[in-house]
Coordinates of C-alpha atoms and ligand atoms in Angstrom, one line a residue:
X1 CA 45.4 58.2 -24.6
X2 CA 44.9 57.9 -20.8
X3 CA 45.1 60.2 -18.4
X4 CA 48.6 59.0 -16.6
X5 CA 48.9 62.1 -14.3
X6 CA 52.5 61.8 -12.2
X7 CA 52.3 65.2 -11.0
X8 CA 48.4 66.0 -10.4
X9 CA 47.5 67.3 -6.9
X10 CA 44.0 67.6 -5.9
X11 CA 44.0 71.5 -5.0
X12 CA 42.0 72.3 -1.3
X13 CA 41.5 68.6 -0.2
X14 CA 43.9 68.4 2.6
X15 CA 46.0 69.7 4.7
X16 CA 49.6 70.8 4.5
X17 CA 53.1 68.5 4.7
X18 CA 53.6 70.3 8.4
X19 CA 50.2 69.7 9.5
X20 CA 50.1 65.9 8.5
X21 CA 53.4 65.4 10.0
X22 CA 52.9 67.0 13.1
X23 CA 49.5 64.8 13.7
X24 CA 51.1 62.2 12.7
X25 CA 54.2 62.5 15.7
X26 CA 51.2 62.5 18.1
X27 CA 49.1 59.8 16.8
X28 CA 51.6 56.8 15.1
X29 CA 52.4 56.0 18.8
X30 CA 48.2 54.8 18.9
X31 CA 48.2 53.3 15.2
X32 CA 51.6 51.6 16.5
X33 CA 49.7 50.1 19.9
X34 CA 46.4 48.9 18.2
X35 CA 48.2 47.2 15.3
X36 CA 51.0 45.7 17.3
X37 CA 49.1 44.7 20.6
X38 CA 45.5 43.8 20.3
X39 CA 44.3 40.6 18.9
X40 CA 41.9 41.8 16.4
X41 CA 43.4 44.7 14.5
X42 CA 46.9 42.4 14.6
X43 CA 45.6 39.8 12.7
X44 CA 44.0 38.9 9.0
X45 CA 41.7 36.5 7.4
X46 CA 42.0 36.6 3.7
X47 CA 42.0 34.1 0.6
X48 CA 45.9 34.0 0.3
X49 CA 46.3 31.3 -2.0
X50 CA 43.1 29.8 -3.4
X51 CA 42.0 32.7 -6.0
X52 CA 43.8 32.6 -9.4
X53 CA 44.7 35.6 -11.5
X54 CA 41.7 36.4 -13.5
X55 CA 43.7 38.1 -15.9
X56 CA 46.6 36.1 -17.0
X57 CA 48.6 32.9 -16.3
X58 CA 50.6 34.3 -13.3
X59 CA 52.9 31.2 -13.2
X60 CA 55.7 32.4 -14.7
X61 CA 55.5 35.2 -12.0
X62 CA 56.4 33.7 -9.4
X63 CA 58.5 34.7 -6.2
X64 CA 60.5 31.0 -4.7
X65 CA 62.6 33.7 -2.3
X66 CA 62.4 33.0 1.4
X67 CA 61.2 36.3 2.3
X68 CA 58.6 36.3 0.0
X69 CA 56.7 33.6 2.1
X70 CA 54.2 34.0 4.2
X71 CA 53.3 32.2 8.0
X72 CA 49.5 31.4 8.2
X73 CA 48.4 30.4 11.2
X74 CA 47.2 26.2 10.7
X75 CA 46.5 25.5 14.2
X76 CA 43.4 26.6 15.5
X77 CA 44.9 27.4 19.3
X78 CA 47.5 29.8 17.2
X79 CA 44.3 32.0 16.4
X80 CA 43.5 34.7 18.5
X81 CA 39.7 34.0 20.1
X82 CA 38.3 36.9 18.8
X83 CA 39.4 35.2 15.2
X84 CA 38.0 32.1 15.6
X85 CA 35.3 31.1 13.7
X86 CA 35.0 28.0 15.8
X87 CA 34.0 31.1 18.6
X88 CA 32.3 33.4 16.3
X89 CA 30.0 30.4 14.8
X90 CA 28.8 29.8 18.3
X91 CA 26.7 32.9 17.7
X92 CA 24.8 30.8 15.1
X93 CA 22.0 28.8 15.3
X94 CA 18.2 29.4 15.3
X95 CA 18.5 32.5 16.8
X96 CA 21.9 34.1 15.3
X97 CA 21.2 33.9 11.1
X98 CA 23.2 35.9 9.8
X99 CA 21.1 38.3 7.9
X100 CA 21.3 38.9 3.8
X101 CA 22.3 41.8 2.1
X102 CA 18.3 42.1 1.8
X103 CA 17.5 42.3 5.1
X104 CA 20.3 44.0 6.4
X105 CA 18.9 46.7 4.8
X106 CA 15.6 46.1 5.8
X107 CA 17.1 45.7 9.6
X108 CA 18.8 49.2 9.0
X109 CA 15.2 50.6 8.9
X110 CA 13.3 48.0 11.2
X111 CA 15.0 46.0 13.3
X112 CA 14.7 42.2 12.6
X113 CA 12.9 40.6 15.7
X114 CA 14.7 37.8 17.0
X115 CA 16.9 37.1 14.0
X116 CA 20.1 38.0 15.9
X117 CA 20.2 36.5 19.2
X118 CA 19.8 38.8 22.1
X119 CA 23.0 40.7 23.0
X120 CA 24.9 39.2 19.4
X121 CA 25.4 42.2 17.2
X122 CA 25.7 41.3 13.7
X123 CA 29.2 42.1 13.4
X124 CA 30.1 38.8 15.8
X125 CA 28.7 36.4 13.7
X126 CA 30.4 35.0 10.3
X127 CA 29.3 36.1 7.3
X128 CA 28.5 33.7 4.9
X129 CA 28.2 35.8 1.9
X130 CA 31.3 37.4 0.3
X131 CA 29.2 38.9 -2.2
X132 CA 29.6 43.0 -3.0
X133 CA 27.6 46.0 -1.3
X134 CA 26.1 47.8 -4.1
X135 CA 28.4 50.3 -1.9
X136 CA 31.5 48.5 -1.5
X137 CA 34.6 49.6 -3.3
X138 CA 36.4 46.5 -3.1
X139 CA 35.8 42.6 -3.3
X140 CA 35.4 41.3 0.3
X141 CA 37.7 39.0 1.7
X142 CA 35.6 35.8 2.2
X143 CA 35.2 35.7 6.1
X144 CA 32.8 32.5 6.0
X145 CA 33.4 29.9 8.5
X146 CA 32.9 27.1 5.5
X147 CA 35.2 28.5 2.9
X148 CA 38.7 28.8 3.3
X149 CA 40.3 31.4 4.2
X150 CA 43.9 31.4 5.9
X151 CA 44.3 33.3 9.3
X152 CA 48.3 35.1 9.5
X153 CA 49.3 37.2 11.9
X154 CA 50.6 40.8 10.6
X155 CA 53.2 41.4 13.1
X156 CA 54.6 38.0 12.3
X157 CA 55.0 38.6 8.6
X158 CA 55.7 42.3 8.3
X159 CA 55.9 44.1 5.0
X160 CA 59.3 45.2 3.9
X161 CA 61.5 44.1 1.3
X162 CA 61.2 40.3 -0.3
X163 CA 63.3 40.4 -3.3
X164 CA 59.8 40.0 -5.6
X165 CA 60.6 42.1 -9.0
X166 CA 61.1 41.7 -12.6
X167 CA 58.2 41.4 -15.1
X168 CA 55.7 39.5 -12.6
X169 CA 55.5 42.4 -10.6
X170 CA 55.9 45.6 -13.6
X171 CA 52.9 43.6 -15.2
X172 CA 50.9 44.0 -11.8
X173 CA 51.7 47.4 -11.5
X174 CA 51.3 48.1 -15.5
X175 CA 47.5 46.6 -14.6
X176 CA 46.6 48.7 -11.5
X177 CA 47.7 51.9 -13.8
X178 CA 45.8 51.2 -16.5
X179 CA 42.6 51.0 -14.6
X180 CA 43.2 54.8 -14.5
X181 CA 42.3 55.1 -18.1
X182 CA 38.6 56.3 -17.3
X183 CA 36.4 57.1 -21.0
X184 CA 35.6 60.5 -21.4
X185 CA 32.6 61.7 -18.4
X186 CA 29.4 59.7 -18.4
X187 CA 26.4 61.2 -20.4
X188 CA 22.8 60.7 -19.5
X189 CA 23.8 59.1 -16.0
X190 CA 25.1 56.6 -18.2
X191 CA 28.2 54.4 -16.4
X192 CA 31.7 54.3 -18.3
X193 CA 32.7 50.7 -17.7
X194 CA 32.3 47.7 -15.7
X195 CA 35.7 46.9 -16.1
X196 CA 38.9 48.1 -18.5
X197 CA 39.9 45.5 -19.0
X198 CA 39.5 44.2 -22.7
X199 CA 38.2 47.8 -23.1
X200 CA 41.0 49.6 -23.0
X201 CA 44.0 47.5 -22.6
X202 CA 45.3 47.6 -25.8
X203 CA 49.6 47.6 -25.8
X204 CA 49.2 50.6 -27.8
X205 CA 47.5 52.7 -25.2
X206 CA 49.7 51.0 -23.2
X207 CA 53.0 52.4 -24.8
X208 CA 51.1 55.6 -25.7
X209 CA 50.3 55.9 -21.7
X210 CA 53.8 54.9 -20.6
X211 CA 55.2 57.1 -23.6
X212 CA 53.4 60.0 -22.0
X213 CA 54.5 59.4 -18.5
X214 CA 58.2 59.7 -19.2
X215 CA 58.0 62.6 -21.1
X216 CA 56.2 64.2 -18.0
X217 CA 58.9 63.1 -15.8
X218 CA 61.3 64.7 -18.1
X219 CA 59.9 68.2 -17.9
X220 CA 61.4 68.4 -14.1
X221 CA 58.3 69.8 -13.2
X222 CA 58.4 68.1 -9.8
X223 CA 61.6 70.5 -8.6
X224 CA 59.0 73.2 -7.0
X225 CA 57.2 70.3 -4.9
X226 CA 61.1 69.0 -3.5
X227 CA 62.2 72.5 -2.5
X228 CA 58.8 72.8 -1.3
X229 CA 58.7 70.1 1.0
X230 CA 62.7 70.0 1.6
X231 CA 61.3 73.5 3.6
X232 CA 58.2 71.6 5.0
X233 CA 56.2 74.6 3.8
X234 CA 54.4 72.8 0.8
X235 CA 50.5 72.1 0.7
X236 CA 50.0 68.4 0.3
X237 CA 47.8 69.8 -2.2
X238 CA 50.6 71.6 -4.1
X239 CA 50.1 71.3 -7.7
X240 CA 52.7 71.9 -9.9
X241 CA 50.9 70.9 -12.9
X242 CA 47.5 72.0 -13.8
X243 CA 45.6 69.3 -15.9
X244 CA 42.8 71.1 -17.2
X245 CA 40.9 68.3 -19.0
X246 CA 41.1 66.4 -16.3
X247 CA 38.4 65.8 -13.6
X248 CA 39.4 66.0 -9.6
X249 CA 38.0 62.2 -9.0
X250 CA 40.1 61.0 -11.7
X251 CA 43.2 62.3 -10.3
X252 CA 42.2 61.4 -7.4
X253 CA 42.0 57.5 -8.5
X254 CA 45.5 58.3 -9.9
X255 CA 47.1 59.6 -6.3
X256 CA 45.6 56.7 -4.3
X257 CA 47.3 54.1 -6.4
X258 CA 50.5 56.4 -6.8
X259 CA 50.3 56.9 -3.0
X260 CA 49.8 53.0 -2.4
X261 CA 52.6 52.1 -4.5
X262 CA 55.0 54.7 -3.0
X263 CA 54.0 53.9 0.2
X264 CA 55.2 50.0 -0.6
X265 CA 58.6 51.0 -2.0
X266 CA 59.0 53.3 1.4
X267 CA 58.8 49.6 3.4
X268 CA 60.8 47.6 1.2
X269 CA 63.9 50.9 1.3
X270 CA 63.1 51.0 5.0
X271 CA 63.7 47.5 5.7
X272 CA 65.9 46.2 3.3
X273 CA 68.1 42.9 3.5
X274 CA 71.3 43.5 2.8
X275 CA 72.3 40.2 0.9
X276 CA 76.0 40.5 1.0
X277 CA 75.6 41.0 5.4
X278 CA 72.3 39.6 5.9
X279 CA 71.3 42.5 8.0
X280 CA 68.1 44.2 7.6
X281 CA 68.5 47.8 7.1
X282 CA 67.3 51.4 6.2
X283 CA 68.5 51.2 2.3
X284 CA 69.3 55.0 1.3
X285 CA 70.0 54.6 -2.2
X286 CA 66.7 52.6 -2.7
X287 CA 65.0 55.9 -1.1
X288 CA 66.8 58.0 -3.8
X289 CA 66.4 55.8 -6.8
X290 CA 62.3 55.1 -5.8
X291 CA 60.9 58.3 -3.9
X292 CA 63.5 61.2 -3.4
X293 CA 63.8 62.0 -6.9
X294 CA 59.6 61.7 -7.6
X295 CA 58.6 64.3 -5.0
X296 CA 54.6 64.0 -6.8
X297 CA 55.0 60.3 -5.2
X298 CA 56.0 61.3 -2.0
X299 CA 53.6 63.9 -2.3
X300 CA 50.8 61.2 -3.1
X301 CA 51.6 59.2 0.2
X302 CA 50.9 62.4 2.2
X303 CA 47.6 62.7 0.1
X304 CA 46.7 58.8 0.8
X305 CA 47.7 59.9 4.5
X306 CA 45.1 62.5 5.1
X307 CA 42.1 60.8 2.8
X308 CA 42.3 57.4 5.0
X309 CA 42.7 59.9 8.5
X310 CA 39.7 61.7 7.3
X311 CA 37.9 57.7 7.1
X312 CA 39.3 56.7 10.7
X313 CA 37.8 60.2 12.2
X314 CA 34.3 59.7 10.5
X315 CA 33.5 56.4 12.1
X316 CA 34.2 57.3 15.5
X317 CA 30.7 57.0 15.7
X318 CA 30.6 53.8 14.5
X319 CA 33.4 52.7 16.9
X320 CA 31.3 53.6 20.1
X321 CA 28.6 51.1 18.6
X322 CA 30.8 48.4 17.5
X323 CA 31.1 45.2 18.8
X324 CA 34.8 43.0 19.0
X325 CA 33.5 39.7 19.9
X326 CA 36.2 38.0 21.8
X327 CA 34.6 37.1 24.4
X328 CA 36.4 38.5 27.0
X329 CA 34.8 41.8 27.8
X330 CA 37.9 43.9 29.1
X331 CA 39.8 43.3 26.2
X332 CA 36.9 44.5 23.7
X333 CA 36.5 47.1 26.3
X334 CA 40.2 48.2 25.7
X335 CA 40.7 47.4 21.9
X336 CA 37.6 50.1 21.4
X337 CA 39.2 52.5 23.9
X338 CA 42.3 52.6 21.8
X339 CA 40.2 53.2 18.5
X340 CA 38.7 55.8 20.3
X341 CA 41.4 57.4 21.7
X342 CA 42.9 57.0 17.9
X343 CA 39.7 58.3 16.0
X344 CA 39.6 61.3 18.7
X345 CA 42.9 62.4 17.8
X346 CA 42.1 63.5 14.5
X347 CA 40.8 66.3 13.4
X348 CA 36.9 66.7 13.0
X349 CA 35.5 67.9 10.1
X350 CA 37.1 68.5 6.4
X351 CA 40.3 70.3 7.9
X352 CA 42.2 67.2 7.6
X353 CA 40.6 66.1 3.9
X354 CA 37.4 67.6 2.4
X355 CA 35.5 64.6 0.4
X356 CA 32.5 66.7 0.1
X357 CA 34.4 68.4 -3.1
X358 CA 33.9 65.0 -5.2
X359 CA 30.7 63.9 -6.7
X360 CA 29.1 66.8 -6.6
X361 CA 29.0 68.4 -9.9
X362 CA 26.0 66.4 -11.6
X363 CA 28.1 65.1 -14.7
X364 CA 30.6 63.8 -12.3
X365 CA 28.5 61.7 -10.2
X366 CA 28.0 58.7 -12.8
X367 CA 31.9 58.8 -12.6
X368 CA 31.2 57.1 -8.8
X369 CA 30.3 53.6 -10.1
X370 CA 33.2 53.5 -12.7
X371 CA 35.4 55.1 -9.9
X372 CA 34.3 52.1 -7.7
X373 CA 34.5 49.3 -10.0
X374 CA 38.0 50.7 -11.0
X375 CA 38.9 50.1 -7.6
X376 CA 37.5 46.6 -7.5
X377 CA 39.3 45.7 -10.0
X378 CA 42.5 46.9 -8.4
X379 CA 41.3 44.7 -5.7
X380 CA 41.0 41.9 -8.4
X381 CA 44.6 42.3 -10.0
X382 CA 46.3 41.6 -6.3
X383 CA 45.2 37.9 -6.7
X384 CA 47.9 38.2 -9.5
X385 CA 50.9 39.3 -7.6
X386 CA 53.3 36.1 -7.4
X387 CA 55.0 36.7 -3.5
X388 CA 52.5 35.7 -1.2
X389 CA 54.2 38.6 1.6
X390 CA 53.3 41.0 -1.1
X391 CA 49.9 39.9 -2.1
X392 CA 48.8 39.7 1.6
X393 CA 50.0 43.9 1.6
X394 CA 48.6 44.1 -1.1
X395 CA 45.8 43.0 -0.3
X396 CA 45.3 44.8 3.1
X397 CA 45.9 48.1 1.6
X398 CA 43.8 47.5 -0.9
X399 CA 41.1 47.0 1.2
X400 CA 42.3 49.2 3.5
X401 CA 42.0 52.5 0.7
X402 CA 38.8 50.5 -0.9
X403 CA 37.2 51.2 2.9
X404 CA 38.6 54.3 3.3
X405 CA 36.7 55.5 0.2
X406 CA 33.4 53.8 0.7
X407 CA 33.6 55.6 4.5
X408 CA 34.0 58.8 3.0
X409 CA 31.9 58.9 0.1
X410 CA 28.7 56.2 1.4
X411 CA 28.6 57.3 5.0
X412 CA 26.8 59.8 6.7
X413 CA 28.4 61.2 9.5
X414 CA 25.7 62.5 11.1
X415 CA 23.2 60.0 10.7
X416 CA 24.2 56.4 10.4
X417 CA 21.3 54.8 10.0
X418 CA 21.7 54.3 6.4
X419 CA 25.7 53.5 6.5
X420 CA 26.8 50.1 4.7
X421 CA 27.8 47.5 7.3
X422 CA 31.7 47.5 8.0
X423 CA 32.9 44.2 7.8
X424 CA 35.9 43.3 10.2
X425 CA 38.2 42.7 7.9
X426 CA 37.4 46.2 6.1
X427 CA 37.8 47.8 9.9
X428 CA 40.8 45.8 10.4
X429 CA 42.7 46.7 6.9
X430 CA 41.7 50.3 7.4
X431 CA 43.6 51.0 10.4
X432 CA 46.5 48.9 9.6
X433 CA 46.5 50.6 6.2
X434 CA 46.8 53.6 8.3
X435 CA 49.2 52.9 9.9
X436 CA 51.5 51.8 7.1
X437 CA 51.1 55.5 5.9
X438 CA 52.1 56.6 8.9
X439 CA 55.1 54.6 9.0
X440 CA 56.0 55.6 5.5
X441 CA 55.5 59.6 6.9
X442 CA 58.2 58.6 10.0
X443 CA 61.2 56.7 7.5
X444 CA 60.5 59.4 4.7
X445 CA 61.5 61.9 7.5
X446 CA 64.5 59.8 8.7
X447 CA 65.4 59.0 4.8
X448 CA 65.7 63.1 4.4
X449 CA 67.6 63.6 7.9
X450 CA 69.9 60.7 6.1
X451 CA 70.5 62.7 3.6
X452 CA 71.4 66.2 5.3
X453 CA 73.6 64.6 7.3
X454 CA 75.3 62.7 4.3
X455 CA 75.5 66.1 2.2
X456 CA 76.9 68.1 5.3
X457 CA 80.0 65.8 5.4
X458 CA 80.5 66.0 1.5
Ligands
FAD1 P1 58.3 49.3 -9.6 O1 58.1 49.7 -8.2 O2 58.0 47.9 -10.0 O3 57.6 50.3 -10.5 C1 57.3 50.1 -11.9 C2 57.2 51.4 -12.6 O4 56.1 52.2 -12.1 C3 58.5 52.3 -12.4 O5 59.4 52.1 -13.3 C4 57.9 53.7 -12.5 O6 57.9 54.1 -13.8 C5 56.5 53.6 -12.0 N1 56.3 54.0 -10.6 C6 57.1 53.6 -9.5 N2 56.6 54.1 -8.4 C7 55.5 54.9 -8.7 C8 54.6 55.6 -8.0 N3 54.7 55.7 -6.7 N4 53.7 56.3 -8.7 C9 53.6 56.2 -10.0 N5 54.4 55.5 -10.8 C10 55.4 54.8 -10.1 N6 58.5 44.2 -3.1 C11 59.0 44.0 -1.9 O7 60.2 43.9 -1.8 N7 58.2 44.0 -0.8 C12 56.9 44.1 -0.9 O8 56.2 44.1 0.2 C13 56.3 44.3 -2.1 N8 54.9 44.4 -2.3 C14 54.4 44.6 -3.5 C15 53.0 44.6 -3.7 C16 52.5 44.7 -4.9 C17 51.0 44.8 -5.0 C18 53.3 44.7 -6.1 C19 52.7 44.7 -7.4 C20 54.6 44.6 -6.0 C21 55.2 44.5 -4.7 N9 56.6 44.5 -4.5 C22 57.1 44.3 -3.3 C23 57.5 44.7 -5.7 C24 57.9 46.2 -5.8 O9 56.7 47.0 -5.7 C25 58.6 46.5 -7.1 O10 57.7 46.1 -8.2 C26 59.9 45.8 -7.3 O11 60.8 46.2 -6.2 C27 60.6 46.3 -8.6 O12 60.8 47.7 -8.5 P2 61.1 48.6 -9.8 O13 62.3 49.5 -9.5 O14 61.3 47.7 -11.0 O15 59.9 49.6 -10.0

C-alpha cells in the first residue's frame, strides 16, 4: 500500500507559522509588483493546447464553462518585446547558436569562443531544444521560436474559480497522488522507477491508498495543528503524526503536491463567482469545507511557502548575472532591481528552509532520480486537466515547485559555475508560483479573521 501521508510534517525544515507570515506582510507587496507590473515575470509561453493526455482519453473531461477559458495573446504587437521571439531570434545567426545541452556544459567550464555573439547572453536567445537536464525536475515548456507555443498574459487570465470539477478533475488529482507511491528505498544505487505509472497504478492500490487516507482523516489527529495555528504559535514543521517507516524526501514529495493542491482550492474560495449574483467573491464556506477543517493542508501551503522562498533567496546570485532581453535597458535594469530587492528580502541561509537535510543519508540519495521523475510526471499529468485556466496554473506551479526543487537540491550557492541553466520560463513560473503562496498565506488569514468575527456575533 502507498504511503498517502495527510498529516506528515517534515520536522526542522522551516520556519514557524509566525515567522512565514510575518515575512510574508513585508515581501507580497514585491512578489505583487514584479508579477503584476513587468513584462517578463507577467507573462507565459507554454504549450496550452497542442499536448494530449498521455495517460488517458481526456475528452470526456472537458470544461465548456466561460471561465474555464483562457485569452492567449494571437497578435504579435499584443506580446510584450521582451517575449517576442520575432526580437529574441534576432540574436540568432552565425554568431548567436544557441548552444546544446553538450556544450552548455562544456561552456560552463570553458567558455565557447564566438558561439554567442558579443554582449548576447545565452539566456536571450530561443532555445530550440525542449529536451530535459539530466537535472531538471520538470518537462520544459517548449520556448522554440519554430514550435508553437501560445503567449497569455497572467494578469489577464487570473487563477480563481472556473467551475471545472467532477471526475475529469478527481482523476487528475487521483494521478498526481499516486505518483507518491514510491517502492521501498533503492538498493545498490539502483533507481525505483522511471515512471508509476503501469507500475503501480493498479485500482486496488488505488482504493487501498484512498481506503487509508480516510481512515487517517478520521482519527482527528489534525485538532493539535488547528489550535496550534488558531494561536499562530505552531512550527510549520509541527508534526502531529510520526510516520516512522517513512523517509523525510518522501513526505516531502507528499506536502509539495498537498501544498499545491491547497494552495489552488485557496484561489478558487478566494475568488469565487457567485452564480445566483454574478459577483466574484471571498467564498467562506468553500474555505471551511476545502482547508479549515484539514489544518495538515493548510499546514502544507506554509511548507510549499518556505521551500520555494528558500529557491528565490538562493539565486540571488544568479539574478545579478542574468540577463532580461527586452531591449530596452532601463526596464531590464528595473525588472532585476525588483528581483533583487525581492531575493534580498529573504532570509539567507537554512533559517527560512534547510534542504541540506535531504539526500544525504547514502540509501536515500538514489531516491533523487525517482523523486525527480515523480515530479516530471506530475508535470506530464497537467496536459490532462480539461479547463484550459486550470491547466495553464497548473502548469506554472508545476514548474514553478519543479524549479524550486532543482534550485535547491542542483545548485550550489556558493559556486555557480556548475548550476543547470534557468530557462525563463522556469524563472518566470518560480516567482509567480511564489507569489500564489503568498496570496494563499494573505486570504487564509482573512478567511480565519472571517471566521472570528462570524463566531463573535453567534
Ligand atoms: P478536489 O479538490 O478535487 O479534491 C479531490 C480529493 O482530494 C478530495 O476529496 C480530498 O480527499 C483530497 N484533497 C483535497 N485537497 C487536498 C489537499 N490539499 N491535500 C491532500 N488531499 C486533498 N478549479 C477551479 O475552480 N479553479 C482552478 O484554477 C482550478 N485549477 C485546477 C488545477 C488542477 C491541476 C486540477 C487537477 C484541478 C483544478 N481545479 C480548479 C479543480 C479543483 O481543484 C477541484 O478539483 C474541484 O473544485 C472539485 O473539488 P472537490 O471538492 O471535488 O475536491
Amino acid at each position: 500500500v502507498c504511503d498517502f501521508e495527510p498529516g506528515a510534517i517534515v520536522s526542522d525544515a522551516c520556519a514557524s507559522y509566525n515567522t512565514l507570515e510575518q515575512l510574508n506582510e513585508a515581501i507580497h507587496p514585491y512578489l505583487h509588483s514584479i508579477t503584476q507590473n513587468t513584462d517578463f515575470f507577467s507573462h507565459y509561453r507554454l504549450s496550452l493546447y497542442t499536448k494530449k493526455c498521455p495517460f488517458w482519453n481526456d475528452e470526456n473531461g472537458m470544461c465548456g464553462n466561460v471561465a474555464c477559458a483562457v485569452n492567449t495573446l494571437e497578435n504579435e504587437e499584443d506580446i510584450p518585446l521582451v517575449w517576442r521571439a520575432k526580437e529574441l531570434g534576432k540574436l540568432e545567426g552565425p554568431t548567436a547558436h544557441h548552444p546544446g545541452k553538450k556544450q552548455q556544459r562544456e561552456h560552463k567550464q570553458r567558455p565557447l569562443q564566438g558561439e554567442l555573439g558579443a554582449n548576447v547572453d545565452e539566456s536571450c536567445v530561443v532555445e530550440y531544444d525542449d529536451e530535459c537536464d539530466d537535472r531538471d525536475y520538470c518537462i520544459p515548456e517548449d520556448q522554440s521560436a519554430t514550435a508553437k507555443g501560445d503567449y497569455v498574459s497572467l494578469v489577464d487570465n487570473p487563477e480563481r474559480f472556473t467551475g471545472y470539477a467532477g471526475v475529469g478533475s478527481q482523476q487528475v488529482w487521483e494521478a498526481i497522488y499516486r505518483e507518491n507511491c514510491f517502492s521501498k528505498p533503492p538498493k545498490n544505487g539502483q533507481t525505483t522507477a522511471q515512471s508509476s505509472f503501469g507500475g503501480f497504478g493498479s485500482q486496488q492500490q488505488m482504493l487501498a491508498a484512498n481506503q487509508l487516507r480516510n481512515v487517517m482523516k478520521e482519527q482527528g489527529f489534525q485538532q493539535n495543528v488547528k489550535s496550534a495555528i488558531a494561536q499562530g504559535t505552531a512550527p510549520a514543521t509541527l508534526d502531529p503524526v510520526e510516520f516512522d517507516d517513512t523517509c523525510l524526501e518522501k513526505r516531502v514529495f507528499y506536502r509539495v503536491v498537498s501544498g499545491m493542491h491547497a494552495s489552488i482550492s485557496t484561489h478558487l474560495c478566494w475568488d469565487y463567482l457567485n452564480q445566483t449574483t454574478g459577483q466574484w467573491s471571498p467564498n467562506l464556506a468553500c474555505y471551511e469545507k476545502r482547508l479549515h477543517n484539514f489544518p495538515d493542508r493548510i499546514s502544507n501551503i506554509y511548507f510549499n511557502y518556505a521551500l520555494v522562498m528558500r529557491a528565490v533567496g538562493k539565486i540571488k546570485q544568479h539574478i545579478k548575472d542574468y540577463s532580461f532581453c527586452s531591449e530596452d535597458p532601463e526596464q531590464d535594469l528595473r525588472t532585476k532591481n525588483s528581483v533583487l530587492r525581492l531575493a534580498s528580502a529573504i532570509p539567507a541561509g537554512p533559517e527560512i528552509f534547510d534542504e541540506t537535510v535531504m539526500f544525504q543519508d547514502p540509501d536515500t540519495l538514489a531516491l533523487k532520480e525517482d523523486f525527480r521523475n515523480r515530479f516530471r510526471n506530475v508535470s506530464r499529468i497537467m496536459d490532462c486537466v480539461g479547463c484550459d485556466k486550470c491547466r495553464l496554473w497548473g502548469k506554472l506551479q508545476t514548474n514553478g515547485y519543479g524549479t524550486a526543487l532543482k534550485v535547491l537540491f542542483e545548485f550550489d550557492e556558493n559556486d555557480s559555475s556548475k548550476d543547470p541553466p534557468l530557462r525563463r520560463t522556469e524563472l518566470v513560473a518560480l516567482v509567480n508560483t511564489m507569489h500564489r503562496l503568498s496570496h494563499s498565506l494573505m486570504a487564509i488569514k482573512e478567511f480565519r479573521q472571517m471566521i472570528e468575527e462570524r463566531d463573535a456575533i453567534s
